XYZ file of C-alpha atoms in Angstrom:
175
model
C 89.113 -92.589 -165.916
C 92.827 -93.069 -166.864
C 93.684 -96.612 -165.510
C 97.528 -96.316 -166.462
C 99.650 -93.489 -166.687
C 103.441 -92.861 -166.601
C 106.513 -90.463 -165.835
C 110.003 -90.748 -166.548
C 110.824 -93.435 -163.692
C 107.487 -94.370 -162.689
C 103.911 -96.310 -163.503
C 100.729 -95.626 -161.904
C 98.264 -98.256 -162.078
C 95.023 -99.239 -160.456
C 95.926 -100.698 -157.286
C 94.966 -104.645 -156.680
C 94.429 -106.590 -153.626
C 97.541 -108.149 -154.729
C 99.651 -105.227 -153.872
C 98.892 -105.722 -150.156
C 102.196 -107.537 -149.309
C 104.528 -104.665 -151.103
C 102.259 -102.036 -149.880
C 102.242 -103.665 -146.286
C 105.920 -102.230 -146.118
C 104.672 -98.648 -146.158
C 101.293 -99.301 -144.029
C 103.012 -101.108 -141.104
C 105.718 -98.016 -140.928
C 104.715 -96.308 -137.494
C 106.521 -92.993 -138.567
C 104.910 -93.196 -142.156
C 101.438 -93.447 -140.864
C 101.702 -91.212 -137.902
C 99.933 -88.667 -139.609
C 96.989 -90.999 -141.304
C 93.786 -91.095 -139.506
C 94.040 -94.961 -139.038
C 97.210 -96.231 -137.278
C 100.083 -98.900 -138.977
C 98.671 -102.012 -139.816
C 99.777 -105.014 -138.172
C 99.662 -107.274 -140.546
C 99.487 -108.173 -144.363
C 96.047 -109.460 -143.871
C 95.087 -106.133 -142.522
C 96.277 -104.381 -145.425
C 94.685 -106.786 -147.839
C 91.618 -105.826 -145.994
C 91.967 -102.206 -146.168
C 92.779 -102.564 -150.159
C 89.771 -105.070 -150.525
C 87.415 -102.307 -148.677
C 88.598 -99.591 -151.525
C 88.377 -101.881 -154.407
C 84.267 -101.159 -154.836
C 82.751 -98.518 -156.015
C 83.906 -94.815 -154.738
C 84.426 -91.626 -155.575
C 88.392 -91.948 -155.008
C 90.531 -93.414 -157.422
C 93.724 -95.282 -156.394
C 96.734 -95.933 -158.138
C 99.921 -97.879 -157.058
C 103.318 -96.029 -158.007
C 105.647 -98.714 -159.451
C 109.392 -98.164 -161.122
C 109.274 -98.375 -164.803
C 111.191 -101.455 -164.636
C 109.477 -103.244 -162.049
C 105.720 -103.742 -161.240
C 106.281 -104.128 -157.471
C 103.905 -101.251 -155.763
C 106.049 -98.487 -153.801
C 103.454 -96.282 -153.089
C 100.072 -95.191 -153.708
C 98.319 -91.990 -155.325
C 94.411 -91.304 -154.806
C 92.077 -88.827 -155.925
C 88.431 -87.923 -155.428
C 86.298 -85.661 -156.939
C 84.514 -83.317 -154.517
C 82.287 -81.640 -156.775
C 82.656 -81.194 -160.580
C 86.295 -79.497 -161.200
C 87.381 -79.921 -157.807
C 89.660 -82.768 -156.768
C 91.465 -83.956 -153.515
C 94.784 -85.971 -153.750
C 96.758 -88.245 -151.412
C 99.713 -89.757 -151.614
C 102.046 -92.346 -149.812
C 105.566 -93.569 -150.738
C 107.409 -96.379 -148.875
C 110.389 -95.399 -146.533
C 112.601 -97.470 -148.501
C 112.024 -95.147 -151.709
C 112.309 -91.702 -149.786
C 114.767 -89.062 -150.909
C 114.927 -89.997 -154.659
C 112.035 -87.567 -156.071
C 109.345 -90.471 -156.599
C 106.671 -88.645 -154.554
C 107.227 -85.478 -156.567
C 107.481 -87.327 -159.761
C 104.197 -89.219 -158.988
C 102.244 -86.368 -157.741
C 103.479 -83.953 -160.546
C 102.385 -86.403 -163.034
C 98.908 -87.102 -161.456
C 98.199 -83.166 -161.274
C 99.139 -83.219 -165.246
C 96.256 -85.719 -165.666
C 93.912 -83.883 -163.581
C 94.385 -80.431 -164.829
C 95.424 -81.197 -168.356
C 93.801 -84.349 -169.349
C 90.561 -84.369 -167.112
C 90.207 -80.500 -166.888
C 89.969 -80.139 -163.141
C 90.084 -76.399 -162.069
C 91.071 -76.891 -158.357
C 93.300 -79.766 -156.634
C 93.532 -79.467 -152.988
C 95.339 -81.585 -150.282
C 95.177 -81.645 -146.387
C 98.162 -82.560 -144.279
C 98.717 -82.673 -140.577
C 100.846 -79.196 -139.749
C 103.576 -81.180 -138.316
C 104.115 -83.483 -141.390
C 107.014 -81.392 -142.763
C 107.863 -83.458 -145.819
C 104.044 -83.656 -147.168
C 103.784 -79.818 -146.486
C 107.561 -79.588 -148.101
C 106.288 -81.379 -151.310
C 103.013 -79.555 -151.831
C 104.707 -76.135 -151.174
C 107.692 -77.140 -153.689
C 104.540 -78.030 -156.248
C 103.009 -74.612 -156.191
C 100.263 -75.316 -153.819
C 99.127 -72.319 -151.354
C 98.266 -72.836 -147.817
C 94.809 -71.737 -147.643
C 94.085 -72.271 -144.264
C 93.931 -74.227 -140.889
C 91.148 -76.241 -139.772
C 91.570 -76.746 -135.923
C 90.525 -80.189 -134.517
C 89.631 -81.363 -137.790
C 90.978 -84.918 -137.707
C 90.021 -87.964 -135.071
C 93.279 -90.044 -135.721
C 95.183 -92.881 -133.715
C 97.353 -90.141 -132.357
C 94.398 -87.914 -131.110
C 92.383 -84.979 -132.422
C 94.474 -83.083 -135.023
C 94.305 -79.673 -136.849
C 94.529 -79.788 -140.507
C 96.373 -77.874 -143.302
C 94.159 -77.100 -146.453
C 96.583 -76.846 -149.402
C 95.097 -75.654 -153.132
C 96.414 -75.300 -156.537
C 94.422 -73.818 -159.456
C 94.783 -75.058 -162.784
C 96.194 -71.636 -163.938
C 98.808 -72.078 -161.457
C 99.883 -75.500 -162.608
C 103.081 -74.637 -165.191
C 102.972 -75.812 -168.532
C 105.894 -78.522 -169.261
């Protein structure tokens, strides 16, 4: 596993329980958390418990995104291998950092890692069909909308459909 990787403006490093206070700014955001299976976090303690629960052995790897000149977490990236060569990704970016291309930059660098350095053949993500920003991001990165799973997720806002997005290694551009 690659512990730390970077892009032009970001550093991605393993998430730590100590990131709870910074990440709580995202996890408490009602609109940002609307499309997550769990609702917004009510306290830093809840965010700390969430990070603690994910710090043990898991098929998922988690990183925080930080600005290159500041170690404060501004978002998260995650990758979970579902079977050899097939990886699911997830991402979250605090609202204060929207509109600057950080999500695109972080996810792009994660895709480089998965395809070029680790040899994944397929990466996929699932999104709520109404999550326009996430759907636009995946489409702009070359993902193909592969399907709709009806009534797939039971969430804090009810049972939701899921868009499945996929990208093959052969479709990821060489940079």
